[in-house]
Amino acid sequence: MLRMRLSRGSSSAVARSRRRLIRPLINRQGFASLTSLSNYPDSGEKLHGFTLERAKHIPELQLSAFRLSHDKTGAEYLHIAKDDKNNVFSIGFKTNPPDHTGVPHILEHTTLCGSEKYPVRDPFFKMLPRSFANFMNAFTSADHTTYPFATTNRIDFGNLMSVYLDATLHPLLKESDFSQEGWRIGPENVSLAAGEALVHKDNRLVFKGVVYNEMKGQMSDAGYLYYTKFQEHIFPDINNSGGDPQKMTDLTYEQLRDYQRQNYHPTNAKIFTYGNLPLSDHLLEIGQQLDRFEKIKVDGTIKIPVNLNNGPLSFTVKGPMDPLVAKDMQYKTSTSWLMGDTANILENFSLSLISSLLLDGYGSPFHRNLIEAGLGPDWSPNTGYDSSGKVGIFSIGLSGVKQEDVPKVNEAIRSTLLEVHGKGFDKGKVDGILHQLELGLKHKTANFGMGVMQRLQPGWFNSVDPFDMLAWDETVTAFKQAFAKKGYLEGLLKKYLLNEHTLVFTMEPSEHYGTEIAGEEATRLSYKIKEVAAHCGGEIEARNYFTARELELLKAQDSARSQDLSCLPTVHIQDIPRKMENKTVRDSLIGKSKVQWREADTNGLTYFRAMYTLDDLPSDLRMLMPLFCDSIMRLGTKGKTMEEIEDRIKLKTGGIRLSYSAATSPTDVKNSTEGFLFTGSALDNNVPEMYEILRMVLEETNFDGAESESRIWQLLQGETNGALDAVASSGHSYARRYAEASLTPQGLLNEQTSGLTQVMYSASLAKRSPSEGLHDIISKLKAIQRIAISNSSNLRSAVTCGLKSASSNEAALQRFISALPTAASMPSPQPDSATFTTKTFFPAPYQVYYSALAVPTVPYVHSDSAPLQILSQLLTHKHLHHEVREKGGAYGGGAYSRSASGVFGFYSYRDPNPKNTLKIMQDAGFWAQRKTFSDQDLEEAKISVFQRIDAPESVSEEGMTRFLTGIDEGMEQIKREQLLDVRIRDVKAVARRYLVDGLSNASLAVLGEKTDWIVERDGWQVKNLQMIEASNMSE
């Protein structure tokens, strides 16, 4: 599970220019309303050791906020009361990192490894299958650390709050946990047999540790590396909280304990609760925990960025080469300014809006003058407005820049700002952004509470008043009044951006970067070993010392497998309703097209989806489906530019989107369908406009325009630039996709359209020479346009809307479908020669590995499907977490069962030892057969499965499983009962059938640095991440 967020703010980067702007308390008898302030104590009143300092009702968000302080310790408490059963808790601490050793990050991990009340090894992970939580995690941010969870179950909420409070306020912090989670030196391959150490043939000593390997993986991501190094220069007072592997091995266990004592104290804490559970219950439990402490002096220093008043400043650092990008387009460069105090809510809101006006969409000034001008294909990782600190930071930059164009980027940024200031901001574009924000407020999300918490906490830890951040209507009203005065936004632009108080940050490519990093680690390791050898009496003695410590840790890890967990609270299987909650849908026909209707309280919004099935789609066109989806939202029509279309989308809809979709039949894994998925949302009265925009971009996009080829090229370059970083951040997903490609039809479709095959294909097109051009590609894109949609039985629609708007929605949809063209004939299918090897290694410039093993199983309705899902949870929580993460040092690893697509598999993430991990995966079925599972083990596995099944659902997602996969309510109910009724013998039977007897059908894929155990004689095929044409995509 990903347990760290290092970004300084949700708006700190514009990942792609085409991204869209979407977006009872007190137990007193007689309380009539959850959010009515009249039902609460007055400011200054005390309750359970807390004093209520302020309360405010926020009608536009349908919530009330309460700020309290703990009388004895000064802990700050914010409660949000809202009629929402998905309750949220978080405790966080200000954790300014003192250096680059990553002590806040390592402490985040070790804190969750055992506490006074719950003295078991790793209670956090052991609680995962003992809870109905739909969210459990911990985040290390730049200057604070938080521990949040969300659950809809009241008993579960109390259980988790008790575990989280004890973990953070009374952690055991054992030295063995520091060694496991932080760093250590030990033999690369060592195991236990009858209590004795088995040191394998390759006995080299290596650095180990979960966080150490996690950060080696992070540093393999060139985008993350750029952002981190940029932060070090613009924010030198904030060290790398995640940790630099080169510095992490300087951290000692004693320093970790000292840091915990100084920072993990109620005086330094901020506590957050949200939802419909009574505040008084929370206060009673939390107050009892906090009352054990006395107030202390803490370091609550709010750090600010470097002073740029004497700027400009300029820095250049080295970074890795990207083999998917042209060698002469490897630079990343940006220009940054310091903005105002983020506590000024109006100005902060206005600056965020300016950032959107300057950067969002293809018609934005900076996209036009930087990307369209050919200076670079994509934004730099730090582009955007970062308001998470005390002082805002605004950055604009590009990735994929040629060396000679680096200075031109800064010049173009300056000239664009002058141009925008001279012309002023268009009111229509401002209205479009405000409309998007309005729709974001109306959208009823399942994770609203988590969103509120994540939005408030960065500012809250930097002395921004959460009440001011919540006052949405007040802020928007104040903005509209200020904007009505001519020149308001232009004045802010001049105030902050029309000056030379800048920091220019550039990363230049180095062909030797990876070699230098590996060399530095080897030198550092040798030095550490020599240090120990000097104390132990020699190198052999040092090796024996490290081996003995590794054996001691292994024994502690193995003993924890049989540890008594009765002290940990748990929910129970009988708490799971046998009958699923029914979300009623109805069906109708419009012509030949089927329509699914879900009528619910949507707050005045209509959500639309349409699936157009493409039968016998040629593979060369399938490979171009992602590019086609991007192109129709980029090129414009003969009558309208994309900028004009984007403005219309923002003013009239909540966004529209076209994507590729594939699904496996719930009754036959060899039968899959594919096609286009159209999505859109709008206010009820704007639904006809939404349909017209959809029709226009589908039918009228102009692939023959004078600039069409250059813009398609820019799309390809933008996709390719940073693709390797995307793989680094989720390499296990790419490994799984490739492993599954040879097993099922849907697996092949997914790999061709969103896997490594697609990445390499897009890169090959982006690297074509100007003389080759893209004429053949454009011809195929036009062929796709002709078959993209029609008024036929291949079109299915789903509408989610309010009951009162159903009739008007049906009339609008009927007009939309009636206006569609008749079906065009599908181009003749070419012989599909795509084949995928079943034991594949992809050399990649990463410091860690990503691996996957997958086997084919059965369709959704098969009786084996339910025990396979239970088996995946048993293997993950009872075996793989222990072997792959705790002992192996990988950041993540587990088993999964894709019941909707008929695949079972394993994965590891940021793994230092994939060879050992693959053996564990291959032996997992045998382990499951030998293991004596208890009734408690089985119950916990079932609870884990139902965490996802019964997780709260946004209104826009209701009924979508049925629409997208064909799995109807009857099938889901049967599967629910089968899951609840799974027996241990059922689990063992499927383990034998699919993971032992069926292991010969397995497919493996690994990504990472080439290593000597990957040899062809063992059946491995090595595939370099190189450019391929569609005709050669299986090679």
PDB file of N, CA, C and O in Angstrom, residues 348 471 714:
ATOM      1  N   ASN A 348      -5.249  34.086  -2.663  1.00  0.00           N
ATOM      2  CA  ASN A 348      -4.816  32.725  -2.960  1.00  0.00           C
ATOM      3  C   ASN A 348      -5.737  32.076  -3.996  1.00  0.00           C
ATOM      4  O   ASN A 348      -5.280  31.423  -4.941  1.00  0.00           O
ATOM      5  N   ALA A 471     -14.978  28.489   3.624  1.00  0.00           N
ATOM      6  CA  ALA A 471     -16.007  29.484   3.305  1.00  0.00           C
ATOM      7  C   ALA A 471     -16.054  29.731   1.805  1.00  0.00           C
ATOM      8  O   ALA A 471     -15.621  30.766   1.298  1.00  0.00           O
ATOM      9  N   GLN A 714       2.749  16.610 -31.511  1.00  0.00           N
ATOM     10  CA  GLN A 714       2.908  17.130 -30.157  1.00  0.00           C
ATOM     11  C   GLN A 714       2.242  16.225 -29.130  1.00  0.00           C
ATOM     12  O   GLN A 714       2.775  16.011 -28.034  1.00  0.00           O
TER      13      GLN A 714
END
